[in-house]
Tab-separated table of C-alpha atoms in Angstrom:
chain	number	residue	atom	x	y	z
A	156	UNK	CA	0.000	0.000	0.000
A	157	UNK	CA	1.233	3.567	-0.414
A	158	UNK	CA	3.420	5.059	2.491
A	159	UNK	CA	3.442	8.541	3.731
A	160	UNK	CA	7.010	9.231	5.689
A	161	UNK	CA	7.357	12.345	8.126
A	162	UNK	CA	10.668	13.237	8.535
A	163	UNK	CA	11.845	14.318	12.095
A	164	UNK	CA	9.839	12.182	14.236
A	165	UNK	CA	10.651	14.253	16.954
A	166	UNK	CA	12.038	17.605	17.314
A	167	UNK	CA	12.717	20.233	20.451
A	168	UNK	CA	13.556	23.335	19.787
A	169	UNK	CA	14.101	26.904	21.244
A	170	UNK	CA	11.449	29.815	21.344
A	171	UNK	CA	12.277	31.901	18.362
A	172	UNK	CA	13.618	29.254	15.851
A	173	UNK	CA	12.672	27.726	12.696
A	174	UNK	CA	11.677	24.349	12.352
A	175	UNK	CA	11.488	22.550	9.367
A	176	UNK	CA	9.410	19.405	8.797
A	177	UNK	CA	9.041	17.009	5.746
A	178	UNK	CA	6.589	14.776	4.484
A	179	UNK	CA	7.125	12.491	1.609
A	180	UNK	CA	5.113	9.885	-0.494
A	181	UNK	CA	7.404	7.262	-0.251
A	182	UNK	CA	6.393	4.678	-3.700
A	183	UNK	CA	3.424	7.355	-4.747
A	184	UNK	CA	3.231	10.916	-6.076
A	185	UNK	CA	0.853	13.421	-4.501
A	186	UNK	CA	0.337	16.642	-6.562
A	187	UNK	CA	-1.740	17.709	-3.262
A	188	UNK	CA	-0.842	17.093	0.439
A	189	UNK	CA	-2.552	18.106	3.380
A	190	UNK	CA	-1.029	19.524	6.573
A	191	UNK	CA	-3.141	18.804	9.892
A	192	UNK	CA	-2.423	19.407	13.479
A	193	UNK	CA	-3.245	17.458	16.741
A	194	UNK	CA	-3.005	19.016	20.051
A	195	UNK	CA	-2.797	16.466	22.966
A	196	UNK	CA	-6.433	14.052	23.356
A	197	UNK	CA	-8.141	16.288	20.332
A	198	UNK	CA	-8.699	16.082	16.454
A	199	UNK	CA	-6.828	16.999	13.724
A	200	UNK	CA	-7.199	20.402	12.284
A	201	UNK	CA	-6.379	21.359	8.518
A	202	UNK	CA	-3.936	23.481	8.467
A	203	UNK	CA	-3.306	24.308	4.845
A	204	UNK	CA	-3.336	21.947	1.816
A	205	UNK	CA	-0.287	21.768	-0.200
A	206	UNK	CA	0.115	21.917	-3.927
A	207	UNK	CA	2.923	21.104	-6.072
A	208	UNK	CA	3.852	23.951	-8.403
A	209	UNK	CA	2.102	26.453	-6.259
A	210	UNK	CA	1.208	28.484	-3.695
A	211	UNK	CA	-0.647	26.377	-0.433
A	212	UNK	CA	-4.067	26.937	0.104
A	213	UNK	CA	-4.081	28.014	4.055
A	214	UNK	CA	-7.474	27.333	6.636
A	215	UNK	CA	-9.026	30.194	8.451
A	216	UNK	CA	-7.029	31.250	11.294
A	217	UNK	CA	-3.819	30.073	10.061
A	218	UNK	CA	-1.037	31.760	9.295
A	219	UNK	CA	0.802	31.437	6.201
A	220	UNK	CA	3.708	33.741	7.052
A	221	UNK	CA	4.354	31.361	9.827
A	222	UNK	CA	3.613	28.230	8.757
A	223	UNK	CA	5.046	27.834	5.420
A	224	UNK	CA	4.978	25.210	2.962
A	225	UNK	CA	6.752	24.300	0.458
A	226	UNK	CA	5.967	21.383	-2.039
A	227	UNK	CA	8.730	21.083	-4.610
A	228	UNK	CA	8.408	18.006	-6.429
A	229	UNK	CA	5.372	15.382	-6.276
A	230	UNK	CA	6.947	13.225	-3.870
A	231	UNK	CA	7.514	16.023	-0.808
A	232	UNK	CA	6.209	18.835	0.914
A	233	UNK	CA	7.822	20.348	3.655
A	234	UNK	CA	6.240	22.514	6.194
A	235	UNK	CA	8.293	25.101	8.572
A	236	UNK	CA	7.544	26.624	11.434
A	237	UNK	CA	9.296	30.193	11.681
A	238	UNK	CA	9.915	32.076	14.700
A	239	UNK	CA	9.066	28.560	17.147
A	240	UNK	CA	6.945	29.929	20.532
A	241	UNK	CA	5.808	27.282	22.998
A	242	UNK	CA	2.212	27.921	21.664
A	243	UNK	CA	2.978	25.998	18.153
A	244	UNK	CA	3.865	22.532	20.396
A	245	UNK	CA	1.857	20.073	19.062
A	246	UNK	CA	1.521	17.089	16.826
A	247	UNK	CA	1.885	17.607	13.200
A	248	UNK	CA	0.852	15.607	10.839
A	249	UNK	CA	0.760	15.342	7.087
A	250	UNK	CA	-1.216	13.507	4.330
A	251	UNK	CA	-1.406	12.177	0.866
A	252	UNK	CA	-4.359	11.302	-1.533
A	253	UNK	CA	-3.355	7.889	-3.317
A	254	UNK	CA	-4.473	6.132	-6.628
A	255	UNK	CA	-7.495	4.951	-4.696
A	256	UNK	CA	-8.437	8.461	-3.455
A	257	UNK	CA	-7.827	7.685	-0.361
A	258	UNK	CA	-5.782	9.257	2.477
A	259	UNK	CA	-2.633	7.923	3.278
A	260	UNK	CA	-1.259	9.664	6.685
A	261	UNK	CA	2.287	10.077	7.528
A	262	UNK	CA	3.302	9.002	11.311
A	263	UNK	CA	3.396	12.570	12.857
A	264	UNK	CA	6.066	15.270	14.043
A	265	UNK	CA	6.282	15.926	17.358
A	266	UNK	CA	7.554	19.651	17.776
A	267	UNK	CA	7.854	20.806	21.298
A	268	UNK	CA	9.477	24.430	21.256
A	269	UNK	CA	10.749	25.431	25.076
B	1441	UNK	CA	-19.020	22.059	7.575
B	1442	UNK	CA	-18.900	20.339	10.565
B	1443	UNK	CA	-18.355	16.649	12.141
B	1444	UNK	CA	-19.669	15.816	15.550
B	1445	UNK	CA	-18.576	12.420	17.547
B	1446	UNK	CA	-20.437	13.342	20.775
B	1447	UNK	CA	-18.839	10.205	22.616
B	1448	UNK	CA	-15.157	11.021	24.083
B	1449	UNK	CA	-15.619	7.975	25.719
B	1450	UNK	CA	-16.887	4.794	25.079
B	1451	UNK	CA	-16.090	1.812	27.288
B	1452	UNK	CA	-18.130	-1.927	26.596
B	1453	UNK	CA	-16.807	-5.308	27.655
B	1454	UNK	CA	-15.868	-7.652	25.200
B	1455	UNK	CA	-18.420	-9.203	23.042
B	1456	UNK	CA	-20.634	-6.389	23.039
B	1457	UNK	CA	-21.967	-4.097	20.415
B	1458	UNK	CA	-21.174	-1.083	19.681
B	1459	UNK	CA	-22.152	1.752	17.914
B	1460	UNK	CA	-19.939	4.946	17.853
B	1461	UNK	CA	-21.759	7.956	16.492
B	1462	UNK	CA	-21.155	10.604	14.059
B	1463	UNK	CA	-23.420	13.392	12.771
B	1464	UNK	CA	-22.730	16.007	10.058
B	1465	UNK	CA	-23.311	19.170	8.442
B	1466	UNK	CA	-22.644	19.717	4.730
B	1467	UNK	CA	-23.967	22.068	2.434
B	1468	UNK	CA	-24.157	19.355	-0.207
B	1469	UNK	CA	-22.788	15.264	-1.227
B	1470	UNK	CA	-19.913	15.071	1.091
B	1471	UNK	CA	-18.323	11.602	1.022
B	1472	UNK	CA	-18.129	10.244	4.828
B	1473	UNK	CA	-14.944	8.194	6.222
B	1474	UNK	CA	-14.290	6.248	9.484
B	1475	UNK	CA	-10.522	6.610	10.707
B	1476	UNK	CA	-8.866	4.662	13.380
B	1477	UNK	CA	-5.736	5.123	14.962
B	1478	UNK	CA	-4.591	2.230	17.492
B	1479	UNK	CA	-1.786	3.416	20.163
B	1480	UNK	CA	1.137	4.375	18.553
B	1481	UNK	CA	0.391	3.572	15.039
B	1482	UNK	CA	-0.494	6.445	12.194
B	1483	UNK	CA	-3.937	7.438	11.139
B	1484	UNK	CA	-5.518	4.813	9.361
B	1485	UNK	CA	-8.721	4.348	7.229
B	1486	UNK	CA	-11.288	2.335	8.338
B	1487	UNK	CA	-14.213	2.668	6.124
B	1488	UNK	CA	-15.684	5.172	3.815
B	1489	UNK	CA	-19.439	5.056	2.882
B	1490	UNK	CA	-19.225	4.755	-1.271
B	1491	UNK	CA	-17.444	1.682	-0.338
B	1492	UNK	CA	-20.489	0.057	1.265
B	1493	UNK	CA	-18.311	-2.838	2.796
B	1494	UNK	CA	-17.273	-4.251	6.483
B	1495	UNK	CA	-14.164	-3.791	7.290
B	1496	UNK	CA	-12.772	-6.059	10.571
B	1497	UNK	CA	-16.578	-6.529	11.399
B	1498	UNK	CA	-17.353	-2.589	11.562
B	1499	UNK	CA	-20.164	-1.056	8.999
B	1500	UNK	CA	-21.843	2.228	8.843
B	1501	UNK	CA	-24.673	3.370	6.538
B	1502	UNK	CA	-25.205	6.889	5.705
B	1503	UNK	CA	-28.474	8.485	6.679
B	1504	UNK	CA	-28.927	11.283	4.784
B	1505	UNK	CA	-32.088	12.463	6.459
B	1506	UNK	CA	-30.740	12.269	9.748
B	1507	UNK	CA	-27.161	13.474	8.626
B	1508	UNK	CA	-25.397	10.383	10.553
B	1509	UNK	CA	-22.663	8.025	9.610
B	1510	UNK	CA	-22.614	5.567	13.100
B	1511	UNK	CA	-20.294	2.983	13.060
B	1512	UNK	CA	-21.571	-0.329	14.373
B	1513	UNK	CA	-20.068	-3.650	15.480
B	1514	UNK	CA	-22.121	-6.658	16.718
B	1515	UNK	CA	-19.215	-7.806	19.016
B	1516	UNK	CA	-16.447	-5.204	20.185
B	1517	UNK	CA	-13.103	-6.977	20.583
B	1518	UNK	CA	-10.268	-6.466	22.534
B	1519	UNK	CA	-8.219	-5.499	19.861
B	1520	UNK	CA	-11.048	-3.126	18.928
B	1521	UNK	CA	-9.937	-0.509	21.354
B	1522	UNK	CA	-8.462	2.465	19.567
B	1523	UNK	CA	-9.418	6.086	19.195
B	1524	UNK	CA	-11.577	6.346	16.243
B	1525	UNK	CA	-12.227	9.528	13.906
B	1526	UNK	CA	-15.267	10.418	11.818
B	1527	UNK	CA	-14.487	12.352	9.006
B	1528	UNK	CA	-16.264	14.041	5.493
B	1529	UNK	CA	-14.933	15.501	2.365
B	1530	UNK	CA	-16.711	17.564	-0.444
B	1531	UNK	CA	-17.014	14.993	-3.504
B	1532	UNK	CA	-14.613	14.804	-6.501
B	1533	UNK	CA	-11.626	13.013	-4.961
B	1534	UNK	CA	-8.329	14.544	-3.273
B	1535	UNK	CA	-10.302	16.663	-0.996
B	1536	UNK	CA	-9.384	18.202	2.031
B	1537	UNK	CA	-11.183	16.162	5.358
B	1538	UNK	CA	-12.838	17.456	8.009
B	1539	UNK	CA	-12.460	15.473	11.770
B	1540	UNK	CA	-14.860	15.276	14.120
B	1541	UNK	CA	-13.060	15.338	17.490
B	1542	UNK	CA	-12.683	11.827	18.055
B	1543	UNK	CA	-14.318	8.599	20.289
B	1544	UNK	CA	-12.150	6.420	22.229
B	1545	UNK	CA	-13.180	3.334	22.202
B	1546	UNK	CA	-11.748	0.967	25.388
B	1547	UNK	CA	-13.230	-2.576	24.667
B	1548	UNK	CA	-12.512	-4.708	28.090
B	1549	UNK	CA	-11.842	-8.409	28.526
């Protein structure tokens, strides 16, 4: 089946740095990938949907000057989190339409900023 | 748009049913999924409502008229227990979902 890989797992970093976070279709290609994220015991929330070739379509609420993403070729999209405060902790997680049309989900980033 | 699970919790003994429910709102056809995620794994899909099938047991039927997708199991097993995810999308493939907030199901021996 197709595989979504997130790439840190896990990442701590200081208040005021940039984080970067990438999310790859591993034996797939994904024109569009989705960006979601999970604070502790609660749902995932779209954050912005990625598109290769262009610019990311960002949710209500979200900031695209701080959450920016990048999706350079069909097989990754990369999502970084600029200027890191304690408030943007949380579980992010990316995802990728297959042939199917279904939703293939990566594993999840942890990013806890101190 | 909108997904509601109102069930954080839902906590049967093994060989039980279950139903977990989801309601939506949709201006429209959305297409309805069932997620699960079991501890420490990724985000999975269960079930999605075009697809009409049972997967490990679980079905759910779309009731347009009351706006539910519940997902039902005659007999809960231990293995069951996972935290499970309602979710719709606006037709037309490679759209964007929308969670509900979740319902934990804890399925004891």
């Amino acid at each position: 089946g197709a595989v979504v890989s997130q790439h840190p797992s896990r990442v701590i970093c200081k208040s005021g740095t940039s984080v970067k976070i990438e999310c790859r279709s591993l034996d797939f290609q994904a024109t569009t990938m989705f960006w979601y994220r999970q604070f502790p015991k609660q749902s995932l929330m779209l954050m912005a949907t990625s598109n290769e070739g262009s610019k990311a379509t960002y949710e209500q609420g979200v900031e695209k000057d701080k959450f920016l993403i990048n999706h350079a070729s069909l097989t990754l999209s990369t999502l970084t989190v600029t200027s890191a405060h304690p408030e943007d902790s949380s579980f992010y997680i990316c995802s990728a339409p297959g042939s199917t049309d279904t939703q293939y989900f990566g594993p999840g980033t942890r990013l806890t900023v101190l | 748009q909108r997904v509601t699970q109102p069930e954080k919790l839902l906590s049967v003994f093994k060989g039980a049913p279950v139903e977990l429910k989801c309601n939506y709102s949709y201006s429209g056809s959305p297409e309805l999924f069932w997620y699960v995620q079991y501890s420490r794994q990724r985000l999975q899909l269960l079930l999605r409502h075009i697809s009409r099938e049972s997967i490990k047991g679980f079905t759910a039927d779309l009731n347009k008229g009351e706006t539910s997708f519940h997902l039902k199991k005659p007999f809960a097993q231990e293995e069951d227990s996972a935290m499970y995810y309602c979710a719709l999308s606006g037709t037309g493939g490679y759209n964007k979902l929308i969670f509900g907030a979740g319902t934990r199901l804890a399925v004891h021996p």
